[in-house]
XYZ file of N, CA and C in Angstrom:
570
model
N 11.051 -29.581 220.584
C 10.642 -28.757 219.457
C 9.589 -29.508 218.648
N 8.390 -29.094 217.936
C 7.136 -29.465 217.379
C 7.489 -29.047 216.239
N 7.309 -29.843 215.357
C 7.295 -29.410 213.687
C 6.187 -30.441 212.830
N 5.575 -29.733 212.081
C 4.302 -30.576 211.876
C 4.538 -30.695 210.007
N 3.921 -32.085 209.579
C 4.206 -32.005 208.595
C 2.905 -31.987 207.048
N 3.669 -31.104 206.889
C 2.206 -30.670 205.444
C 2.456 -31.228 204.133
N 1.889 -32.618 203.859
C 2.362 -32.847 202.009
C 1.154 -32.477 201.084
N 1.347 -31.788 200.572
C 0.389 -30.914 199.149
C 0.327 -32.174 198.058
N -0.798 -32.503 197.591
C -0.832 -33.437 197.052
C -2.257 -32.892 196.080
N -2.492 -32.064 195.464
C -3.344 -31.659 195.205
C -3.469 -31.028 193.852
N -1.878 -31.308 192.936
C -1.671 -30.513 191.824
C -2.584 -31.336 190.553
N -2.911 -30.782 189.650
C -3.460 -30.946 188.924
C -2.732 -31.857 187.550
N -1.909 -32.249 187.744
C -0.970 -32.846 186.607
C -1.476 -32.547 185.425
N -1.279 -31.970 184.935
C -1.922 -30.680 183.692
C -0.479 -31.036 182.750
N 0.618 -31.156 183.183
C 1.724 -32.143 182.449
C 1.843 -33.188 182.130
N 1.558 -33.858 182.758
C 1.430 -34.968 182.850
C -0.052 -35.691 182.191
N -1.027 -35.148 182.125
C -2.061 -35.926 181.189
C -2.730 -36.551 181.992
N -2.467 -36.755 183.773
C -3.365 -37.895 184.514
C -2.902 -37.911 185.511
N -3.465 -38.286 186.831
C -2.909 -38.048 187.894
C -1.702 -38.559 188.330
N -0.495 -38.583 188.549
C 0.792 -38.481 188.570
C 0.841 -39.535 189.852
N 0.086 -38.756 190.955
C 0.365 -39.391 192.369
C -0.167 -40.775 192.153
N -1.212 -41.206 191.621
C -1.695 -42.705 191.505
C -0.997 -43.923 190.685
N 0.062 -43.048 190.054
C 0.989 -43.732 188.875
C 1.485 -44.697 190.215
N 2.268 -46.318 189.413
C 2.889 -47.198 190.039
C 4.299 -46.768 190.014
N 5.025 -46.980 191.133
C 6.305 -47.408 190.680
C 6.966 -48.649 191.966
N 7.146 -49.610 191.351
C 7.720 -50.594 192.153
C 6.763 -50.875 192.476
N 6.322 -51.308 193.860
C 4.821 -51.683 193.987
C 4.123 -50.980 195.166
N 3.936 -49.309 194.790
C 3.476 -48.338 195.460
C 3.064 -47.569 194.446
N 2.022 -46.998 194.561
C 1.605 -45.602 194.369
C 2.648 -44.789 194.786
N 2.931 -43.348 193.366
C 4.037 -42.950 193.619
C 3.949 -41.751 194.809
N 2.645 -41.114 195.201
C 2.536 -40.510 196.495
C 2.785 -41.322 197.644
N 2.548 -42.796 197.831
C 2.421 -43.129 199.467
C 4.043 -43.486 199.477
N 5.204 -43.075 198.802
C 6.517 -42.729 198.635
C 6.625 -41.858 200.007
N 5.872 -40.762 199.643
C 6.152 -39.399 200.881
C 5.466 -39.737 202.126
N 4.181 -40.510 202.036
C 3.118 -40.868 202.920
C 4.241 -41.650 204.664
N 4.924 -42.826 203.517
C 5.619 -43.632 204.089
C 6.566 -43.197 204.918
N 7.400 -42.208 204.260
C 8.275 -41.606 205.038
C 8.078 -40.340 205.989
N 6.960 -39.805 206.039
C 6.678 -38.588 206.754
C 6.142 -39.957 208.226
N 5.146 -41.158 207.794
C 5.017 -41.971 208.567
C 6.196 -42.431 209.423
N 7.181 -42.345 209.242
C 8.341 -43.055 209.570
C 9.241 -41.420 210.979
N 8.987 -40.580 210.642
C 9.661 -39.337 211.306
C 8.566 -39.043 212.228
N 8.965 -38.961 213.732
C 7.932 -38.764 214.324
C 7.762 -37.063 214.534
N 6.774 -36.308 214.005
C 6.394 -35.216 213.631
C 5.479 -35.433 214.193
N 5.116 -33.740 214.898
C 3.710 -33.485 216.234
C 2.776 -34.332 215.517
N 2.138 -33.759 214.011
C 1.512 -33.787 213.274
C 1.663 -34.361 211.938
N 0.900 -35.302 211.228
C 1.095 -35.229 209.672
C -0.305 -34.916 209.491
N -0.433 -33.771 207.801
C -1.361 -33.256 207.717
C -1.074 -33.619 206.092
N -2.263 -33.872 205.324
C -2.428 -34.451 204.034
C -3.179 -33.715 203.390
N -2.919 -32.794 202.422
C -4.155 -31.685 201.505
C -3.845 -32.236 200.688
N -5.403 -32.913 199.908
C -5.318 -33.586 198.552
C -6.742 -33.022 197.917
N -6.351 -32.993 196.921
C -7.735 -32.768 195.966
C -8.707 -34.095 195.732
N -7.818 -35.603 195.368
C -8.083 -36.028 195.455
C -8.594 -37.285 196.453
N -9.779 -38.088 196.620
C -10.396 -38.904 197.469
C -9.898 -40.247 197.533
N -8.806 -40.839 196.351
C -7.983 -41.944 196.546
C -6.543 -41.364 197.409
N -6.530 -40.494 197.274
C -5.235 -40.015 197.844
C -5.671 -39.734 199.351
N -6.730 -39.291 199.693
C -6.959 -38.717 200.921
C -7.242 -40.375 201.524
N -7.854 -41.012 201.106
C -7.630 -42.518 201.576
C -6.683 -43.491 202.153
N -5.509 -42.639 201.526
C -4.348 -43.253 201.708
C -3.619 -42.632 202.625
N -4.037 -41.837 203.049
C -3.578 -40.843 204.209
C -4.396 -41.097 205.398
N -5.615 -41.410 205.132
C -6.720 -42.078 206.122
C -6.033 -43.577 206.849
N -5.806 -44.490 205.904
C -5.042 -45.716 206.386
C -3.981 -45.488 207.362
N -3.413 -44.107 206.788
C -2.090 -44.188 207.866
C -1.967 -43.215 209.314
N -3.330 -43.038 209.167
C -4.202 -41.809 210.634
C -3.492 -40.180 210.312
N -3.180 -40.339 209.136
C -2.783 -39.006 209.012
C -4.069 -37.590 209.150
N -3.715 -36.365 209.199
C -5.105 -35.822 209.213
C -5.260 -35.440 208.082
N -6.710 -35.955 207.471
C -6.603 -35.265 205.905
C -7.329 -34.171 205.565
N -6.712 -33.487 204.917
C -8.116 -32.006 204.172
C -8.059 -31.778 202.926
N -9.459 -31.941 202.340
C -10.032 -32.020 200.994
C -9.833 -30.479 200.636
N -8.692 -30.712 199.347
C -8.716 -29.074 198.416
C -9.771 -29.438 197.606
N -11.078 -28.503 197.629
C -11.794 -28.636 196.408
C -11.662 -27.082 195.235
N -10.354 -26.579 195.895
C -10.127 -25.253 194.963
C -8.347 -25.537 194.451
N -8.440 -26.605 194.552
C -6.847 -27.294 193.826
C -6.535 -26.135 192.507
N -7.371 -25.906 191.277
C -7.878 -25.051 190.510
C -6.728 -23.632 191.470
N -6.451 -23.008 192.345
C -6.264 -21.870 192.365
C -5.139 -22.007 192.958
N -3.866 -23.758 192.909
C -2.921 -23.400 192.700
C -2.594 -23.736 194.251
N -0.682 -23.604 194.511
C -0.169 -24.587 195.539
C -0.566 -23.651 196.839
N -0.942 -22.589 196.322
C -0.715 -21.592 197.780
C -2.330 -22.142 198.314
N -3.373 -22.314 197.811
C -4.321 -22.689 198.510
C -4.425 -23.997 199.313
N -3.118 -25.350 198.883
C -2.916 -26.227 199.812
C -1.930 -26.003 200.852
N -1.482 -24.920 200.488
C -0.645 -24.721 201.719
C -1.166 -23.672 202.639
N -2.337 -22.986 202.403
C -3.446 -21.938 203.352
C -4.189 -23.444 204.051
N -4.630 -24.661 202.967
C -5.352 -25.474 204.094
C -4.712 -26.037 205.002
N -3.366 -26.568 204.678
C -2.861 -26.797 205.350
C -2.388 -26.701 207.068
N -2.350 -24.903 206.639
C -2.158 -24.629 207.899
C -3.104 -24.083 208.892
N -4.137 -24.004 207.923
C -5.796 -24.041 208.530
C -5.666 -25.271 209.347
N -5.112 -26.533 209.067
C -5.110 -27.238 210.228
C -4.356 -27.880 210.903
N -3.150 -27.062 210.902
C -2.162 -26.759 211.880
C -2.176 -26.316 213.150
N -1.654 -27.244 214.033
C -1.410 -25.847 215.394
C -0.021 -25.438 215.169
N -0.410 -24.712 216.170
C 0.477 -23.652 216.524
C 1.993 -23.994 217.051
N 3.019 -24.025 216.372
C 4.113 -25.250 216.246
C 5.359 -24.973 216.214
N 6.461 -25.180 216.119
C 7.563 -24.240 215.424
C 7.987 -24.360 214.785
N 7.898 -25.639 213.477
C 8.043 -25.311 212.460
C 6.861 -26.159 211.445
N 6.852 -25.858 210.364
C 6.507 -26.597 208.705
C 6.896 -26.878 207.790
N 6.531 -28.513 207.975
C 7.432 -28.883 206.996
C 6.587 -29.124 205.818
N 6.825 -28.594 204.631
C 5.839 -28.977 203.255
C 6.999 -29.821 202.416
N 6.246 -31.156 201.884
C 6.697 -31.957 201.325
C 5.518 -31.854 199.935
N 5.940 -32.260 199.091
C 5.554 -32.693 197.887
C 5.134 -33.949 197.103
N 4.268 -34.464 196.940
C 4.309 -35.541 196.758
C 4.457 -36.801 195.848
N 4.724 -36.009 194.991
C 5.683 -36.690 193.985
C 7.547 -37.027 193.644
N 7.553 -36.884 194.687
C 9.213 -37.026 194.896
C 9.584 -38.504 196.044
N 9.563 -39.482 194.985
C 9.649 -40.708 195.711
C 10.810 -41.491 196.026
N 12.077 -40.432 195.410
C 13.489 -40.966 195.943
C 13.950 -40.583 197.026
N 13.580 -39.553 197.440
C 13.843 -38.346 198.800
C 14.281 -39.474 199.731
N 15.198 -39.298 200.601
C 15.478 -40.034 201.769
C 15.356 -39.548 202.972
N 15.109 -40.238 203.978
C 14.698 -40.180 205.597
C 15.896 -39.429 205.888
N 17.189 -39.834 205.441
C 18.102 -38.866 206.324
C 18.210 -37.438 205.408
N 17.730 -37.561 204.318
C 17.560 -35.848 204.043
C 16.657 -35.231 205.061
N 15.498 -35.604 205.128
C 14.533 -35.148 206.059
C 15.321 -34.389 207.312
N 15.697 -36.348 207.763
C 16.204 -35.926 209.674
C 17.155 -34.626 209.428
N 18.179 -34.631 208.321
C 18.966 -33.355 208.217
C 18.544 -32.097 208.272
N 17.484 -31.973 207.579
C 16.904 -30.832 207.152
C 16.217 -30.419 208.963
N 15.598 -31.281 209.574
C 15.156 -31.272 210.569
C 16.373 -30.549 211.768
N 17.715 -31.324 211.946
C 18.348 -31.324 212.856
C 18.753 -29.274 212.716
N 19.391 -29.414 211.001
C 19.883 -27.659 211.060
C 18.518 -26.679 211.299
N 17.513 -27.209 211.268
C 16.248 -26.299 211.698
C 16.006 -26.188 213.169
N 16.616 -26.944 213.536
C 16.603 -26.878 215.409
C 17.927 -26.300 215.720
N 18.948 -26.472 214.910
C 20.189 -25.400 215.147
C 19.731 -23.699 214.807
N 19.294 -23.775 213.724
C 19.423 -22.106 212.997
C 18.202 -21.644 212.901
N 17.011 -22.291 213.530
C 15.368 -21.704 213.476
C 15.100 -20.994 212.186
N 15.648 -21.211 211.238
C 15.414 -20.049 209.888
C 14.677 -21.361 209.017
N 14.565 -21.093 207.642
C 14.413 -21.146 206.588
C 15.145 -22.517 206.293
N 14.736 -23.795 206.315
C 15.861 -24.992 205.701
C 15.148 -25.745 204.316
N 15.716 -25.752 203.447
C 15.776 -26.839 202.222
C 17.148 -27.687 201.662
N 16.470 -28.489 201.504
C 17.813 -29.445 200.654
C 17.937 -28.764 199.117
N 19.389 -28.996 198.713
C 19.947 -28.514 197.409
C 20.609 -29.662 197.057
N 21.021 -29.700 195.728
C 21.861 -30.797 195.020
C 22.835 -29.803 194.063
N 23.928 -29.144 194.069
C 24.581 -28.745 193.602
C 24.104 -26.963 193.758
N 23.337 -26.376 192.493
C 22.558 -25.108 192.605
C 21.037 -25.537 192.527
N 20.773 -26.905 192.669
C 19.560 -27.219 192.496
C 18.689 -27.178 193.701
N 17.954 -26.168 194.148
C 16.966 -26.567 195.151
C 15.955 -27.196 194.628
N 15.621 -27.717 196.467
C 14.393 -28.577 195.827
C 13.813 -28.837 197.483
N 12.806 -29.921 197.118
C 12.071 -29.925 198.176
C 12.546 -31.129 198.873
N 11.906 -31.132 200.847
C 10.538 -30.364 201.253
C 11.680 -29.335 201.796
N 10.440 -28.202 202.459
C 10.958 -27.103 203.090
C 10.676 -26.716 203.721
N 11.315 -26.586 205.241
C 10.892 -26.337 206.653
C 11.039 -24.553 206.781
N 9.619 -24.405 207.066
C 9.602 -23.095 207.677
C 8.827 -23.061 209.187
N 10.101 -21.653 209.604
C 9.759 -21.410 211.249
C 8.018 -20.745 211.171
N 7.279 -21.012 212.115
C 6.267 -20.835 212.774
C 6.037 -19.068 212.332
N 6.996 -17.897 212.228
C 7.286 -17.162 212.221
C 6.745 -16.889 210.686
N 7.008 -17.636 209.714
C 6.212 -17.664 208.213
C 5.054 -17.758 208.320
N 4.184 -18.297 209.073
C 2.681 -18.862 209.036
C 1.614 -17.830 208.304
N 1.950 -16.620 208.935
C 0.945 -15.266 208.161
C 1.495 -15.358 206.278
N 2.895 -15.391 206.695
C 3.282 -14.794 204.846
C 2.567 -16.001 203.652
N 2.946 -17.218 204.827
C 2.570 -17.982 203.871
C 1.039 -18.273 203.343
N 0.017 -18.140 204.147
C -1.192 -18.102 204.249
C -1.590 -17.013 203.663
N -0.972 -15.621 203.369
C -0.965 -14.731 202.401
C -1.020 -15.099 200.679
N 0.044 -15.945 200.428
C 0.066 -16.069 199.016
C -1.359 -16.471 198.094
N -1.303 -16.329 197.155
C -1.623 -16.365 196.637
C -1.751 -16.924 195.087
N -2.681 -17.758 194.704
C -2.245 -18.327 192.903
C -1.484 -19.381 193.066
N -0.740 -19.427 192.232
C 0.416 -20.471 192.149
C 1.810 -20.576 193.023
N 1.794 -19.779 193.833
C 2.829 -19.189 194.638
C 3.201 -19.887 195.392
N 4.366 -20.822 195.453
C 4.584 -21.542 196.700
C 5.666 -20.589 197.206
N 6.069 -21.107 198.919
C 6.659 -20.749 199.525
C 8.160 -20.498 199.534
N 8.289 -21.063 198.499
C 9.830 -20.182 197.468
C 10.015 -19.163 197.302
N 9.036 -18.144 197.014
C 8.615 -16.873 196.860
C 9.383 -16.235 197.855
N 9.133 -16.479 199.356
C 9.485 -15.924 200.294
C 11.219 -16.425 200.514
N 11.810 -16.989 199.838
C 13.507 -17.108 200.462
C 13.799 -15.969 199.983
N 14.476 -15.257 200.604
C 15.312 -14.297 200.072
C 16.811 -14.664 200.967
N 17.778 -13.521 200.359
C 19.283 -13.904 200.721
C 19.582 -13.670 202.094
N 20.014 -15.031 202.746
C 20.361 -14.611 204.565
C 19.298 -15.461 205.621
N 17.977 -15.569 204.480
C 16.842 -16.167 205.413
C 17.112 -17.827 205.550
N 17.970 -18.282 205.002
C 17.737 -19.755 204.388
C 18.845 -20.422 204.587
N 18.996 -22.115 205.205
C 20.247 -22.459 205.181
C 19.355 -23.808 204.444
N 21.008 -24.068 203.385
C 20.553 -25.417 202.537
C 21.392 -26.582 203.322
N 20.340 -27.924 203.235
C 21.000 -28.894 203.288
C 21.774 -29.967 201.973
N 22.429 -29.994 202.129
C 23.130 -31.126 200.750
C 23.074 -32.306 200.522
N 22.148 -32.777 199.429
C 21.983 -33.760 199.289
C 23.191 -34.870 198.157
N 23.318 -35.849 198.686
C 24.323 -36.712 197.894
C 24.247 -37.012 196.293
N 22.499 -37.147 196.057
C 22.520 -37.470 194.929
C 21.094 -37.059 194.427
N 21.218 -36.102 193.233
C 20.414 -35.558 192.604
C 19.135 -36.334 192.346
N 18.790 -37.264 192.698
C 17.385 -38.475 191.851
C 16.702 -37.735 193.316
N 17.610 -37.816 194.539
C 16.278 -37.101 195.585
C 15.248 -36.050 195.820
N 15.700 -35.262 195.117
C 14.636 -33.842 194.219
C 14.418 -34.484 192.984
N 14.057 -35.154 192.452
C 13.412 -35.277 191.183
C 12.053 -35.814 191.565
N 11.006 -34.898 190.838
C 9.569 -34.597 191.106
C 9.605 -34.961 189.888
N 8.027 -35.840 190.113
C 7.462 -36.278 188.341
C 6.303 -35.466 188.393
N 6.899 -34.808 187.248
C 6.006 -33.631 186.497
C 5.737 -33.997 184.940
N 6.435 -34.975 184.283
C 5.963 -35.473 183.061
C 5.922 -36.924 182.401
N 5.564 -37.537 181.783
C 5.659 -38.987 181.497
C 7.140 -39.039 181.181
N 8.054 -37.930 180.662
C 9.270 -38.461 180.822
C 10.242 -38.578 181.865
N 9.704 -37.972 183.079
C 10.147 -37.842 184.180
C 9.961 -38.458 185.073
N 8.219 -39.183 184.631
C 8.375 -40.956 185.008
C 8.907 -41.806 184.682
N 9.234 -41.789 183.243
C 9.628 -42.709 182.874
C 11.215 -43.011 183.136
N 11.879 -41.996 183.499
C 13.379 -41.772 183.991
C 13.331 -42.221 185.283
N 12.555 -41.791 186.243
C 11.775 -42.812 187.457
C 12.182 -44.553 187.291
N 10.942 -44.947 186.393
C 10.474 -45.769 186.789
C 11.693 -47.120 186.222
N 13.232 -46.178 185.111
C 13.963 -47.267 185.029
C 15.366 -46.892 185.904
N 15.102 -46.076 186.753
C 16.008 -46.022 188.064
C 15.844 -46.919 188.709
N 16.688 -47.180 189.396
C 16.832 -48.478 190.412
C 17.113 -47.344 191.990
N 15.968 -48.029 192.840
C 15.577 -47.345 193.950
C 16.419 -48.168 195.281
């Protein structure tokens, strides 16, 4: 089974005051967090949509394939249309996020293994909390390349389509979206 992996890295930190992904924590940039570990899962493909040219660099180092959003401006659904602009044809996608630097390898492999059991819809949850990344079957590729604006691929779960995986401990969905959400980050112990 082929599953290729897409991290969107392209948001505008418009919360945050400055680019989020270039922030330190420990002694990484808090994107090459996801870089590292998508590096680590052997996936057909890793595919890197960044707006930015330090970020796409860092995806360059690790032979990932990269593609420049220069319409970041119109929101997640346009990194996830480039995305799969350079995608083949696969059976599943996985979109990761790239600000989520606690996430663990065996959430991944999990999320991976029930997607080769149940071909549907897989994300990790932490109680009622979903969160990311989120593997969709090959079978999404049109809907998703449809959206539009700000629309990520959340849009499309509806009830029946989707099996969650469970994660142990809530810090693994936590996305930094604000200096206080770094800063809750950065005095966690990793």
């Amino acid at each position: 089974m082929k599953i290729s992996a897409i991290i969107m890295a392209s948001g505008q930190s418009k919360r945050f005051g400055e680019n989020k992904l270039l922030k330190k924590y420990g002694n990484k940039k808090i994107c090459e967090y996801t870089m590292d570990l998508v590096e680590e899962i052997p996936f057909h493909e890793k595919i890197l949509v960044s707006a930015y040219d330090e970020v796409l660099k860092l995806g360059e180092k690790r032979k990932m394939i990269t593609v420049k959003n220069n319409d970041n401006h119109r929101g997640k659904s346009r990194s996830i249309d480039l995305g799969l602009e350079k995608a083949e044809d696969v059976d599943g996608y996985l979109f990761f996020v790239a600000d989520q630097p606690l996430l663990k390898k065996e959430t991944v492999e999990k999320i991976i293994d029930e997607f080769k059991k149940k071909r549907t819809i897989v994300l990790p949850r932490w109680k009622n909390q979903r969160g990311n990344p989120v593997l969709f079957p090959r079978r999404y590729k049109g809907k998703l390349q449809a959206l539009d604006g700000d629309k990520g691929g959340a849009c499309l779960i509806k009830e029946g389509n989707h099996f969650f995986v469970e994660v142990e401990e809530k810090e693994e969905l936590w996305d930094i979206d604000t200096k206080e959400s770094y800063e809750r980050l950065i005095t966690h112990e990793r």
